[in-house]
CSV table of C-alpha atoms and ligand atoms in Angstrom, one decimal:
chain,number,residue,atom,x,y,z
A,1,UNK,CA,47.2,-2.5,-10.9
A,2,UNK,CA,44.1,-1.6,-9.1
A,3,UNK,CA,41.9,0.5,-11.7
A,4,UNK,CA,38.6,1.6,-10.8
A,5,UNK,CA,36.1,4.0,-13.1
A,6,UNK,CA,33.4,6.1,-11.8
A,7,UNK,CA,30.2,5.8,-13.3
A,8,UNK,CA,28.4,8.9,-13.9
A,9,UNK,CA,25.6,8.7,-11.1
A,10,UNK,CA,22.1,7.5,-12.8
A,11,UNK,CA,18.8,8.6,-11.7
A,12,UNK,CA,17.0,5.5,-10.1
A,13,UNK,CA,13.2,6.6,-10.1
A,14,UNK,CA,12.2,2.8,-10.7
A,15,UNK,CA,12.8,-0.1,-8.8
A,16,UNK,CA,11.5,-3.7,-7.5
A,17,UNK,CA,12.3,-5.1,-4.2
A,18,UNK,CA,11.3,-8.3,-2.3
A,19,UNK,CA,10.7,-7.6,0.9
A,20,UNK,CA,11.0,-9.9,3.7
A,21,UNK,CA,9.6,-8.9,7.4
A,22,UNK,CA,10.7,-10.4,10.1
A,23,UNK,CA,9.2,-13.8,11.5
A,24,UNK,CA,7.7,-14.2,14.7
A,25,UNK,CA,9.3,-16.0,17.1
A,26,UNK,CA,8.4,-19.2,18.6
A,27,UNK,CA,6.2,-19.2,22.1
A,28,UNK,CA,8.6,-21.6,24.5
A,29,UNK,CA,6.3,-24.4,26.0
A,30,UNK,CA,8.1,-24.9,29.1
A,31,UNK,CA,7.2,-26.8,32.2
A,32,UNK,CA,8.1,-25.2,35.7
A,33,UNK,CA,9.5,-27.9,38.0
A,34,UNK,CA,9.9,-27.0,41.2
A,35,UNK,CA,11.2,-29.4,43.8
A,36,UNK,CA,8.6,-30.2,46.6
A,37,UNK,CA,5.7,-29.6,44.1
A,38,UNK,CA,4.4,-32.1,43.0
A,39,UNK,CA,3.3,-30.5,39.5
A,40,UNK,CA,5.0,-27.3,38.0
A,41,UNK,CA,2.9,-25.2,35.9
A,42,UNK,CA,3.3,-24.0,32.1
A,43,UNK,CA,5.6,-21.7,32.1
A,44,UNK,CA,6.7,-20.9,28.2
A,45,UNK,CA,7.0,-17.2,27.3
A,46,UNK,CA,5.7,-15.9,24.1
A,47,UNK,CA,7.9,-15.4,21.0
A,48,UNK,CA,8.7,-11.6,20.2
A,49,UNK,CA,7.2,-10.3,17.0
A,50,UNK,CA,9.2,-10.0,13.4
A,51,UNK,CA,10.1,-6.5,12.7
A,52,UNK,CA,8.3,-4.8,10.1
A,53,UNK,CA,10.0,-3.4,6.7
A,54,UNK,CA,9.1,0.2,6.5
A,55,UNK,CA,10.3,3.1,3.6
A,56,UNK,CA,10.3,6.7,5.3
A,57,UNK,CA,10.2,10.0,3.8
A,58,UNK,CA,13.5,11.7,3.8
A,59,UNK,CA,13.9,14.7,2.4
A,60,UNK,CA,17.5,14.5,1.6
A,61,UNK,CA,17.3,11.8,-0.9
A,62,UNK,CA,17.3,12.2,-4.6
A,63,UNK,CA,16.3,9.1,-6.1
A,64,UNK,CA,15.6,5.7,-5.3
A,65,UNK,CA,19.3,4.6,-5.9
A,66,UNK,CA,19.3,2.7,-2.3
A,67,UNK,CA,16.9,0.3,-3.1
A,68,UNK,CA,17.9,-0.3,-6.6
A,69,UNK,CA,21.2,-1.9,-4.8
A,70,UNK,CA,19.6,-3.6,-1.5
A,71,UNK,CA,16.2,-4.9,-3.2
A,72,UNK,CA,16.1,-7.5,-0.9
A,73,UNK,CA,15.1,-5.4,2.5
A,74,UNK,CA,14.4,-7.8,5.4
A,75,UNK,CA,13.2,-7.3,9.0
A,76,UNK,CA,14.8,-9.2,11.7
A,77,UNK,CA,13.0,-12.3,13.2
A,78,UNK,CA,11.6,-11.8,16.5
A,79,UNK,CA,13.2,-14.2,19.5
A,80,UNK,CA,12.1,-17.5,20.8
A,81,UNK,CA,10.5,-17.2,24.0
A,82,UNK,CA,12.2,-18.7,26.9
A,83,UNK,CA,11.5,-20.3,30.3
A,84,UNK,CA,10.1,-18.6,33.5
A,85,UNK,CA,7.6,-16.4,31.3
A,86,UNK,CA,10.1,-14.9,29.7
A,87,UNK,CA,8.9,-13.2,26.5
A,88,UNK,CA,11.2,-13.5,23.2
A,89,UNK,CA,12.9,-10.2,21.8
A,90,UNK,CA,11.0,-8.2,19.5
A,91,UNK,CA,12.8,-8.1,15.9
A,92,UNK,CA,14.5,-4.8,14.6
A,93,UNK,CA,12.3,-3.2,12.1
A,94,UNK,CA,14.6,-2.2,9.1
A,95,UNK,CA,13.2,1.4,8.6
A,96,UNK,CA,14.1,2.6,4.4
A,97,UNK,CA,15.2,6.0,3.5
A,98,UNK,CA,12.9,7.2,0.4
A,99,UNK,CA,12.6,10.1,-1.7
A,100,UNK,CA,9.8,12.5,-1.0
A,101,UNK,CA,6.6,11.3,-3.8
A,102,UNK,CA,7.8,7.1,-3.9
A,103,UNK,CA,5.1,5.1,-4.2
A,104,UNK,CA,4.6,1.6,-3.8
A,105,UNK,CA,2.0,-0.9,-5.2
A,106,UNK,CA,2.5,-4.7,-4.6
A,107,UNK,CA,1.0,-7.2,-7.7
A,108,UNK,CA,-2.8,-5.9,-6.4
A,109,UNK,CA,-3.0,-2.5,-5.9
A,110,UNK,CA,-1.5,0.5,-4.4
A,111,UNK,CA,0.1,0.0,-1.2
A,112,UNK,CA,1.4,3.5,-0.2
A,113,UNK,CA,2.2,6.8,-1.6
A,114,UNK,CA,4.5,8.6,0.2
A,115,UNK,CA,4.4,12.6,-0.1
A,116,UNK,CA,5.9,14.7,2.9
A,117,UNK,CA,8.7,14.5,5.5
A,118,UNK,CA,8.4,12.1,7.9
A,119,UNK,CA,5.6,10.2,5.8
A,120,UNK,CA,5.6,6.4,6.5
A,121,UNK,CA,4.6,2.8,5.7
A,122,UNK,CA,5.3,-0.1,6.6
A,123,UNK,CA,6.0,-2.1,3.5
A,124,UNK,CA,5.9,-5.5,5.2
A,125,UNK,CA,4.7,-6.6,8.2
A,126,UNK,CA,6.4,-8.8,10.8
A,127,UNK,CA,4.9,-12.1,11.6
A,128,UNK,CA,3.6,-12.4,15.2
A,129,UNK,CA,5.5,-13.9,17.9
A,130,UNK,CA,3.5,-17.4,19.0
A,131,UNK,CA,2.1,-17.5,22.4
A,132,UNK,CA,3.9,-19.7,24.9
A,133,UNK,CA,2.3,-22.4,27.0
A,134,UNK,CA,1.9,-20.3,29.7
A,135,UNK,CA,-0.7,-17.8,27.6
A,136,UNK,CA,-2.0,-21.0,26.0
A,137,UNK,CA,-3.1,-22.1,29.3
A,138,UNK,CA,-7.3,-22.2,29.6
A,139,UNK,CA,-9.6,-23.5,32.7
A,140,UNK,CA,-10.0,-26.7,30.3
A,141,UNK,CA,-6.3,-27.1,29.4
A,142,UNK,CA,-4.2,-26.2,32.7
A,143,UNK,CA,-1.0,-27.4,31.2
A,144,UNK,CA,-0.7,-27.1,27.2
A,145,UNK,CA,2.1,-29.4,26.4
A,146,UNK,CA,2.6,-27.4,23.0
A,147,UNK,CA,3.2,-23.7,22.4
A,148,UNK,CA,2.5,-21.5,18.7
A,149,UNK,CA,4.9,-21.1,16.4
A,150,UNK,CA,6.0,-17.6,14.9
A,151,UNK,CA,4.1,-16.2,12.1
A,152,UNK,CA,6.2,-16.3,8.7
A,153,UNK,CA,6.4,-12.4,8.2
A,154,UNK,CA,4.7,-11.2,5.1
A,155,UNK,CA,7.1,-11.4,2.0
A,156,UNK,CA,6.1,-9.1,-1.1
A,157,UNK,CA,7.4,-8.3,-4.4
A,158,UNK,CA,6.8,-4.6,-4.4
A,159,UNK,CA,7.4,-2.1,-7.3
A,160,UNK,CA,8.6,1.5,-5.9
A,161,UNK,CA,8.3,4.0,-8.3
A,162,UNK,CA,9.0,7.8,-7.4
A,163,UNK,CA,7.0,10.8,-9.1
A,164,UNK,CA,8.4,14.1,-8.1
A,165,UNK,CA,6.9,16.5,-5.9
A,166,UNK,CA,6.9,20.2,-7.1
A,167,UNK,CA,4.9,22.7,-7.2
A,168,UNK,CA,6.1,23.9,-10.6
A,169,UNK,CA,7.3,21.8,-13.9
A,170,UNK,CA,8.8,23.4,-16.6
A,171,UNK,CA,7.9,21.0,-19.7
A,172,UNK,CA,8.8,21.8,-23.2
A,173,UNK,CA,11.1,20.2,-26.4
A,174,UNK,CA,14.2,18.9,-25.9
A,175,UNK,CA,16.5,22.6,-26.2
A,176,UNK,CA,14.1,24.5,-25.8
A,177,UNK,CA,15.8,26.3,-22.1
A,178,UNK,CA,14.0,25.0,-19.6
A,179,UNK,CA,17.0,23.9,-17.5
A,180,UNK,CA,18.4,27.4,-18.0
A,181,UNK,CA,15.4,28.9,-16.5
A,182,UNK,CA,15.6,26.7,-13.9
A,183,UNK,CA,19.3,27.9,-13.3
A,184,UNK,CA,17.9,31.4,-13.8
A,185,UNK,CA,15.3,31.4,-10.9
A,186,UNK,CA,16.6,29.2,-8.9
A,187,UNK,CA,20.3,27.8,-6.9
A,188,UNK,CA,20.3,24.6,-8.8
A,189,UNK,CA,22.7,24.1,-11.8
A,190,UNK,CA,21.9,21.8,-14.4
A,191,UNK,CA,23.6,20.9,-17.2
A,192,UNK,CA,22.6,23.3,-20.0
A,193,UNK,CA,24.2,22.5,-23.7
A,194,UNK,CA,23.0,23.0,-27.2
A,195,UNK,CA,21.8,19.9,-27.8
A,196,UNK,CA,18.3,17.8,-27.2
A,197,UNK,CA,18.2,15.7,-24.3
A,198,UNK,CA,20.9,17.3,-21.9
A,199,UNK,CA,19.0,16.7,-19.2
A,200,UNK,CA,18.2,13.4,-18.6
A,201,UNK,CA,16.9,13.3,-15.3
A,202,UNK,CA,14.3,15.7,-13.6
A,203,UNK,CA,16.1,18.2,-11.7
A,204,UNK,CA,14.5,20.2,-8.7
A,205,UNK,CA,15.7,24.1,-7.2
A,206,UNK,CA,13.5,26.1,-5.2
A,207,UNK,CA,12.5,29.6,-6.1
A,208,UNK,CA,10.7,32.9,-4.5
A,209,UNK,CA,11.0,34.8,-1.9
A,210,UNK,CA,11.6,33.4,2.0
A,211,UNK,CA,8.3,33.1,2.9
A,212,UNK,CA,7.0,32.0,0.0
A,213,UNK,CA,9.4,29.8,-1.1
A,214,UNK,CA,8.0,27.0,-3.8
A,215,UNK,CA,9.9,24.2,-5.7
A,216,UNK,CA,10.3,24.1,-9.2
A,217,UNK,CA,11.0,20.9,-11.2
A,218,UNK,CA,13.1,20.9,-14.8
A,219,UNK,CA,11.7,17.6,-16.6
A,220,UNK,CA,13.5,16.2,-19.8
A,221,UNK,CA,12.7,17.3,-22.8
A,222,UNK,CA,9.1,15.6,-24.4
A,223,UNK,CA,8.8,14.9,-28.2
A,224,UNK,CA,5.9,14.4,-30.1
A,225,UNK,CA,4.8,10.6,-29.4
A,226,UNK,CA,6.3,10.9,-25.8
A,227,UNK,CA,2.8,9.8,-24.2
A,228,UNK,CA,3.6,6.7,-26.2
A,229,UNK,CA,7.1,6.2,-24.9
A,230,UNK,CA,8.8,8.1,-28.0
A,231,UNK,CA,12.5,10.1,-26.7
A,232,UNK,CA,12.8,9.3,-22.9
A,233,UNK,CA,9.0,8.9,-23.0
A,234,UNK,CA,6.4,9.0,-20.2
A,235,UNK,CA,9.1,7.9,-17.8
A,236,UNK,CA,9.4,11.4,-17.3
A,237,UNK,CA,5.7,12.5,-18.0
A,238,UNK,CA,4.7,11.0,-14.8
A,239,UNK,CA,7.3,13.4,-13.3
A,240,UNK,CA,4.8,16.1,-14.3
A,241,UNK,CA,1.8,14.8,-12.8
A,242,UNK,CA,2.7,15.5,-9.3
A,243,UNK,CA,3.4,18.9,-10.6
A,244,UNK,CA,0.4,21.6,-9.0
A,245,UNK,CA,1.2,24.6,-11.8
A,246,UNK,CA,2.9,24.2,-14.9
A,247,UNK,CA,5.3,26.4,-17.3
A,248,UNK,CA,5.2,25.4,-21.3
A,249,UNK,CA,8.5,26.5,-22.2
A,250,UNK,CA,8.7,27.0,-26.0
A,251,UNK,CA,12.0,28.7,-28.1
A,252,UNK,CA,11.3,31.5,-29.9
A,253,UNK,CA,13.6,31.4,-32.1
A,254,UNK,CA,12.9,28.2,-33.9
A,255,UNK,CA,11.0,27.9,-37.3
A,256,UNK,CA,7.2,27.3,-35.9
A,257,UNK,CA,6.9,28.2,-31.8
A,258,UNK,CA,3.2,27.8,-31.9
A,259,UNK,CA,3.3,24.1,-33.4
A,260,UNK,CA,6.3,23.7,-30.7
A,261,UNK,CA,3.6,24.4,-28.0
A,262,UNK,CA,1.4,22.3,-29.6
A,263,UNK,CA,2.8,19.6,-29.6
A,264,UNK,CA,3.6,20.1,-25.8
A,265,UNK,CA,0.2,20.8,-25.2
A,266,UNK,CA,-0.9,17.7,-27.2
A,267,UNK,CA,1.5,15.4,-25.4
A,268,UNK,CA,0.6,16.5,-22.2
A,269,UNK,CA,-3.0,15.9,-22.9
A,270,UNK,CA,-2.3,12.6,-24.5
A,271,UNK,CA,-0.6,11.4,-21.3
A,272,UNK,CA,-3.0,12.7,-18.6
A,273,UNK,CA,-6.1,15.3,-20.0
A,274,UNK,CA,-6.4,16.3,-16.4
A,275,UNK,CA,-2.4,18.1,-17.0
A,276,UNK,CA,-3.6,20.5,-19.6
A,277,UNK,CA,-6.4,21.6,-17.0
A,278,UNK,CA,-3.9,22.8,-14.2
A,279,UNK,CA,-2.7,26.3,-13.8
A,280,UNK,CA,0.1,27.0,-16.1
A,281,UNK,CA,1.6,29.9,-17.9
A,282,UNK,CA,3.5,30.0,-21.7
A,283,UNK,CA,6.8,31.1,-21.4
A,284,UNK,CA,8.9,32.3,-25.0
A,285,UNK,CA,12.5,32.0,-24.7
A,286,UNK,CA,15.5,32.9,-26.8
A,287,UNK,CA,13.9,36.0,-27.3
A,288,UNK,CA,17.2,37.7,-28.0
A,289,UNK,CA,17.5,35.1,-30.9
A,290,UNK,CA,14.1,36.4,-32.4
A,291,UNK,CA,13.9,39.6,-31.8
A,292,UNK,CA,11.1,40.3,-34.2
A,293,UNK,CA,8.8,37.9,-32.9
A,294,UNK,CA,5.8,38.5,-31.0
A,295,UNK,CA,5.2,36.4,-28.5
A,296,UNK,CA,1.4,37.3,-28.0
A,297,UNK,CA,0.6,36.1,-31.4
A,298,UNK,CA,3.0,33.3,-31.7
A,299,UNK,CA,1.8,31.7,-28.4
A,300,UNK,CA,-0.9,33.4,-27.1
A,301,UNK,CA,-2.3,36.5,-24.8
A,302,UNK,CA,-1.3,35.5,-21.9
A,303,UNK,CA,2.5,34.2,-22.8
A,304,UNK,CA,5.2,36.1,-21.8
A,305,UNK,CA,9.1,36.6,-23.5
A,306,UNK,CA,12.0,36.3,-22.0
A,307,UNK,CA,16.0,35.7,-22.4
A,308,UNK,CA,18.8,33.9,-20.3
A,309,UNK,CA,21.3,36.2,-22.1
A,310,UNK,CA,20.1,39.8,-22.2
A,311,UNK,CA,17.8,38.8,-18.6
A,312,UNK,CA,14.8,40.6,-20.8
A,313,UNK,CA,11.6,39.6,-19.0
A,314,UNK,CA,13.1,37.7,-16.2
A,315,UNK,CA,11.9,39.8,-13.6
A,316,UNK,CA,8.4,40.0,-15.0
A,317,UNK,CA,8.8,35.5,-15.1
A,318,UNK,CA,9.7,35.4,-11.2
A,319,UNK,CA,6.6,37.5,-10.7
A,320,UNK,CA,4.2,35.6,-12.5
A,321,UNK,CA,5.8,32.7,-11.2
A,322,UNK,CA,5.0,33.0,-7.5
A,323,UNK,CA,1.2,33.5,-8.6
A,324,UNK,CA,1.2,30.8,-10.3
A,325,UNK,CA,2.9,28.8,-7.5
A,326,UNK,CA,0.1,30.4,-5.4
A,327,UNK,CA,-2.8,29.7,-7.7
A,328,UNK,CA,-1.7,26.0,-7.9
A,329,UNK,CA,-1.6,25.9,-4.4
A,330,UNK,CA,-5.1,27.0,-4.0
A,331,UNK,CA,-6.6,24.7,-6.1
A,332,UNK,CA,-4.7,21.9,-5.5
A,333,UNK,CA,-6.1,19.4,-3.2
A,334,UNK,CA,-4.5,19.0,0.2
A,335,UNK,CA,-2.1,16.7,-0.3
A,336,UNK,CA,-2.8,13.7,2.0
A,337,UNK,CA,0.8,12.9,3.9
A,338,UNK,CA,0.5,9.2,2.8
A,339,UNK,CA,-2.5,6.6,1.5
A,340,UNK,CA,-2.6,3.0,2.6
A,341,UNK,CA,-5.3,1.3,0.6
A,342,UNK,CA,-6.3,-1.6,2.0
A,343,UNK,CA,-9.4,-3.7,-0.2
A,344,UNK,CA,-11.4,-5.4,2.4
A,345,UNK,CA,-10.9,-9.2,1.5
A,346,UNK,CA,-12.8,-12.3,2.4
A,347,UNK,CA,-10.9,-14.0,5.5
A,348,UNK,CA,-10.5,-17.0,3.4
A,349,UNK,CA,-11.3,-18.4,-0.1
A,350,UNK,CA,-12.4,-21.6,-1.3
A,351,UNK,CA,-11.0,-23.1,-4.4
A,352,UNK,CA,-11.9,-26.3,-5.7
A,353,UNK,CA,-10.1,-28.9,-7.8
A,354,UNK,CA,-11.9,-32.0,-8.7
A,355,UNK,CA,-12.0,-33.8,-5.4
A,356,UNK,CA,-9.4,-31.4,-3.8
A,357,UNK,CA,-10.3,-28.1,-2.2
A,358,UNK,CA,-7.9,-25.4,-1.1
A,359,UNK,CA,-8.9,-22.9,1.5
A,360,UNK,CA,-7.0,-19.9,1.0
A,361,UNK,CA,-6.4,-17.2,4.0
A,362,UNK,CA,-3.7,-15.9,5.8
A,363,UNK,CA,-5.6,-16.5,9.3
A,364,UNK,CA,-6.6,-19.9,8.5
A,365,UNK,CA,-3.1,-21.5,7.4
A,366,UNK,CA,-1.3,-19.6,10.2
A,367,UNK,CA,-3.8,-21.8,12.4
A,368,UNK,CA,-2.8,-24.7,10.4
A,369,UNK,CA,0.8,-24.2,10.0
A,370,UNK,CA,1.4,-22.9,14.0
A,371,UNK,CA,-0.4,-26.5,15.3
A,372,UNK,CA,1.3,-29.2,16.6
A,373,UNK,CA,-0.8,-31.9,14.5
A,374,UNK,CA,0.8,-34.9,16.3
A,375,UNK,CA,-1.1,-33.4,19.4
A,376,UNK,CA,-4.6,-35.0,19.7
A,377,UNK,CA,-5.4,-31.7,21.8
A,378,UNK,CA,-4.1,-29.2,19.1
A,379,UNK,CA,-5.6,-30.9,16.9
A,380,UNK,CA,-8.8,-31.0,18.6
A,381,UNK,CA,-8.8,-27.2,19.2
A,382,UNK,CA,-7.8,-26.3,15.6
A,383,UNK,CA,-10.9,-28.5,14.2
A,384,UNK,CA,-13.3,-26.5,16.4
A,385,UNK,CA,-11.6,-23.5,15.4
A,386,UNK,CA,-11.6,-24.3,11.7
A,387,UNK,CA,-15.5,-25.2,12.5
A,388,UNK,CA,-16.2,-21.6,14.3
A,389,UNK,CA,-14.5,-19.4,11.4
A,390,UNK,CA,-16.7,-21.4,9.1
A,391,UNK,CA,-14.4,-23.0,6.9
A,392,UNK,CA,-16.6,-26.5,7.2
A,393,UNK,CA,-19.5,-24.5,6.0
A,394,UNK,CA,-17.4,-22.6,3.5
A,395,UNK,CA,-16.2,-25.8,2.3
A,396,UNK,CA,-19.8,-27.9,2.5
A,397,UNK,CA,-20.9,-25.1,0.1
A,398,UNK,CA,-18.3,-25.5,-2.5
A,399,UNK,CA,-19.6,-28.9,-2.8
A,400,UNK,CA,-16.9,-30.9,-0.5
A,401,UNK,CA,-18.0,-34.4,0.5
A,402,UNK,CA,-16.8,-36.6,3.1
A,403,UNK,CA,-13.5,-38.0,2.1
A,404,UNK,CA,-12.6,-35.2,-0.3
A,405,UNK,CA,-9.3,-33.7,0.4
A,406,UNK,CA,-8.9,-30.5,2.0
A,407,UNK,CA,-5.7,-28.4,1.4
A,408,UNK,CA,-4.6,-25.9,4.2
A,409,UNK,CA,-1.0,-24.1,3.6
A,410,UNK,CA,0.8,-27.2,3.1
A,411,UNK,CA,-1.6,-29.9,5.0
A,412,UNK,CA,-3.3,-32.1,3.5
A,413,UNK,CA,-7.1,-33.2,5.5
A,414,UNK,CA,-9.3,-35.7,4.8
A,415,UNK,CA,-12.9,-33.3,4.9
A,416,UNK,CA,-15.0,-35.6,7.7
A,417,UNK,CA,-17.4,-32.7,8.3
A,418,UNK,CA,-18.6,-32.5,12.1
A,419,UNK,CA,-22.1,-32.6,11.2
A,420,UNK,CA,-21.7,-36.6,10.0
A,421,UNK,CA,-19.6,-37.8,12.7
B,501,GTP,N1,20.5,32.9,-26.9
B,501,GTP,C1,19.9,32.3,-25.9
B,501,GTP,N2,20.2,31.0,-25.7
B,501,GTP,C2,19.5,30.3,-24.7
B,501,GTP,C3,18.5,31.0,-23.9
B,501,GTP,N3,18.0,30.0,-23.1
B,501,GTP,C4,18.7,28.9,-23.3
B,501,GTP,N4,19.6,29.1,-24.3
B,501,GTP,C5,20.5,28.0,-24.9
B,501,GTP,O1,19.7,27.0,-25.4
B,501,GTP,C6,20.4,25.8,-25.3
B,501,GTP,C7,19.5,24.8,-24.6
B,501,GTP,O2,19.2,25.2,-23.3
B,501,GTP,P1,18.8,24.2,-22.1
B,501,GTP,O3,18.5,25.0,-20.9
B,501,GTP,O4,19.9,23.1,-21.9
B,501,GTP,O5,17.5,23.6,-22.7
B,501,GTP,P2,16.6,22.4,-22.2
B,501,GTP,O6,15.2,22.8,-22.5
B,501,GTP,O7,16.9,22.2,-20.7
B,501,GTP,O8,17.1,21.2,-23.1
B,501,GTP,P3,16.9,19.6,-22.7
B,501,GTP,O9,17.5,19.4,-21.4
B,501,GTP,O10,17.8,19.0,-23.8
B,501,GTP,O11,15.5,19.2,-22.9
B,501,GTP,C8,21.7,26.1,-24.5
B,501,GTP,O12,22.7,26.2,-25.4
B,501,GTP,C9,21.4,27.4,-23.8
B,501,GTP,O13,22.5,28.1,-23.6
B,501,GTP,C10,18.2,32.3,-24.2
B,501,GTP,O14,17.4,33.0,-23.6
B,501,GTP,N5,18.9,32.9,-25.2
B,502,MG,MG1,17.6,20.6,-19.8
């Protein structure tokens, strides 16, 4: 018998993929022969490029669920060129479906943050195709006999996190209502139960009036120690800090409301001082629960009472919520639709290792590795090349002598600088 269970659908907001562009493909070195003439000419297309891995913006999507089963997204390899000039097919970029607010560092630093339909990155970029014979050919070499490889595309372990995009968090202790508020103001329905920790993943639902429509965000309850991963932790606290306005939600009817707050406040501030600073507003709830309680001196001037069940102070909440939601608006900063830091890095690096020296750089092992070494020509040309981008210098000045070995990707020199031959 054939039993299958569902699982209960998690919330994937954290996630690491390898991704894998496409490579380039080869440049053809082809030889046009022609009868009646004498010599043909080169006629080897170049390779198509490696398509690029790229995460898009899709409003739609929840989580990052996708990823968390496919972490291994890979861009197609580009084709070989062919004869006659013909130019090898370009490889299929694999375009990823993210959640609006995923960002994605690799080991070094951030590579994108994604906020806004449509927002894009590519994640991974395809290697270049390799030129064929017939691009290779100069005034001094009519007929290269070789062509380029492709160029490996760029593999990365990325991590992909998402961080919700709202305009308005409610935050507050585990039971404290903030889901039922969320079902109050808005068309979203989230579990609510009389217990901590209901909700266990952020929920969004979008409130005000059409025109002025703004999107509010129900986060898991925090607990005191939650900037230190206490309860579900800051796992959810980053969920706030995309979050323009914020809404303290505190129960009334519980034996201290104002250290309740505090502790919010405190946790808040703990995670992030710059959370405490945004434009919020102290909302008492359960009021119908503590009827004798006065909400201005329990939590402040400004705070304002309501209840789910009797609907007391609702309609003053929606109101005070849309100028919050504008307030936040104003002073947020525009939010940018995507940043792609990029640190400006040397083109190579020299590393040294008793008598062996590495030169490191993406530009000068693709020369390496694309040569045809067993070519006295290539391997004329890539010398002078290697001379021209200054890796003999580089290397002279990291203390290489004659004889020293030189390791380039995965050659192996002997260092016979120019300058002594
Ligand atoms: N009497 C009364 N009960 C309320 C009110 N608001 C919420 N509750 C109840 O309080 C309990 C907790 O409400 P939730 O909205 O689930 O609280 P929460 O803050 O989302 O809780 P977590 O998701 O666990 O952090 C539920 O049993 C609600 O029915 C209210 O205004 N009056
Ligand atoms: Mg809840």
């Amino acid at each position: 018998m054939v039993s299958a269970t569902i699982l209960p659908m998690t919330f994937v907001d954290e996630v690491t993929v390898h991704a894998r562009a496409g490579r380039g493909g080869d440049g053809s070195s082809s030889i046009l022969r022609e009868p009646f003439k004498p010599r043909g000419g080169p006629d080897g297309g170049d390779g198509g490029d490696g398509g690029d891995v790229v995460f898009e913006v899709s409003m739609g999507l929840r989580d990052l669920a996708w990823l968390a089963d496919h972490p291994h997204p890979r861009g197609t390899n580009g084709g070989s060129g062919g004869k006659q000039g013909r130019t090898g097919a370009k490889g299929e970029d694999l375009v990823v479906a993210v959640p609006d607010g995923t960002r994605v560092e690799d080991e070094a630093s951030l590579v994108a943050d994604l906020v806004g339909e449509g927002s894009r990155a590519i994640v991974a970029r395809g290697g270049r195709g390799g030129q064929g014979n017939a691009s290779l050919a100069s005034g001094r070499e009519r007929v290269p006999r070789a062509a380029e490889a492709g160029e490996r595309g760029q593999e990365r372990r990325l991590r992909v996190e998402l961080r919700l995009v709202a305009d308005i968090g409610l935050v507050g202790l585990p039971n404290a209502g903030k889901s039922t508020l969320l079902a109050t103001l808005t068309a979203a329905r989230p579990k609510i139960a009389d217990y901590p920790f209901t909700t266990l993943s952020p929920n969004l639902g979008v409130a005000g009036e059409p025109g002025q429509r703004f999107v509010v965000a129900d986060i898991p309850g925090l607990v005191e120690g939650a900037h230190a991963g206490k309860g579900l932790g800051h796992r959810f606290l980053r969920h706030v800090s995309r979050c323009r306005g914020l809404v303290l939600v505190v129960d009334l009817a519980t034996a201290d409301p104002a250290a309740d707050l505090a502790t919010v406040g405190d946790e808040l501030e703990a995670y992030d001082p710059d959370l405490i600073r945004r434009p919020s507003l102290v909302v008492g709830t359960k009021t119908d629960l503590a009827p004798d309680a006065d909400p201005k001196t329990v939590l402040g001037a400004d705070a304002l009472a309501v209840s789910a069940v009797s609907g007391q102070g609702m309609d003053a909440l929606r109101e005070r919520l849309s100028g919050l939601a504008q307030r936040a608006a104003d002073e947020a900063q525009e939010r940018r639709p995507y940043v792609v830091l990029r640190p400006a890095r040397p083109r190579f690096q020299v590393r040294r290792d008793g008598h062996r020296f590495r030169v490191i750089g993406r530009g000068v092992e693709r020369l390496v590795a694309e040569a045809d070494l067993d070519d006295p020509t290539t391997l004329e040309r890539l010398q002078k090349r290697l001379v021209r981008e200054g890796v003999e210098r580089a290397l002279a000045t990291a203390g290489a002598r004659k004889g020293d070995e030189v390791v380039i990707g995965q050659v192996a020199f002997e260092f016979l600088p120019e300058a002594e031959t």
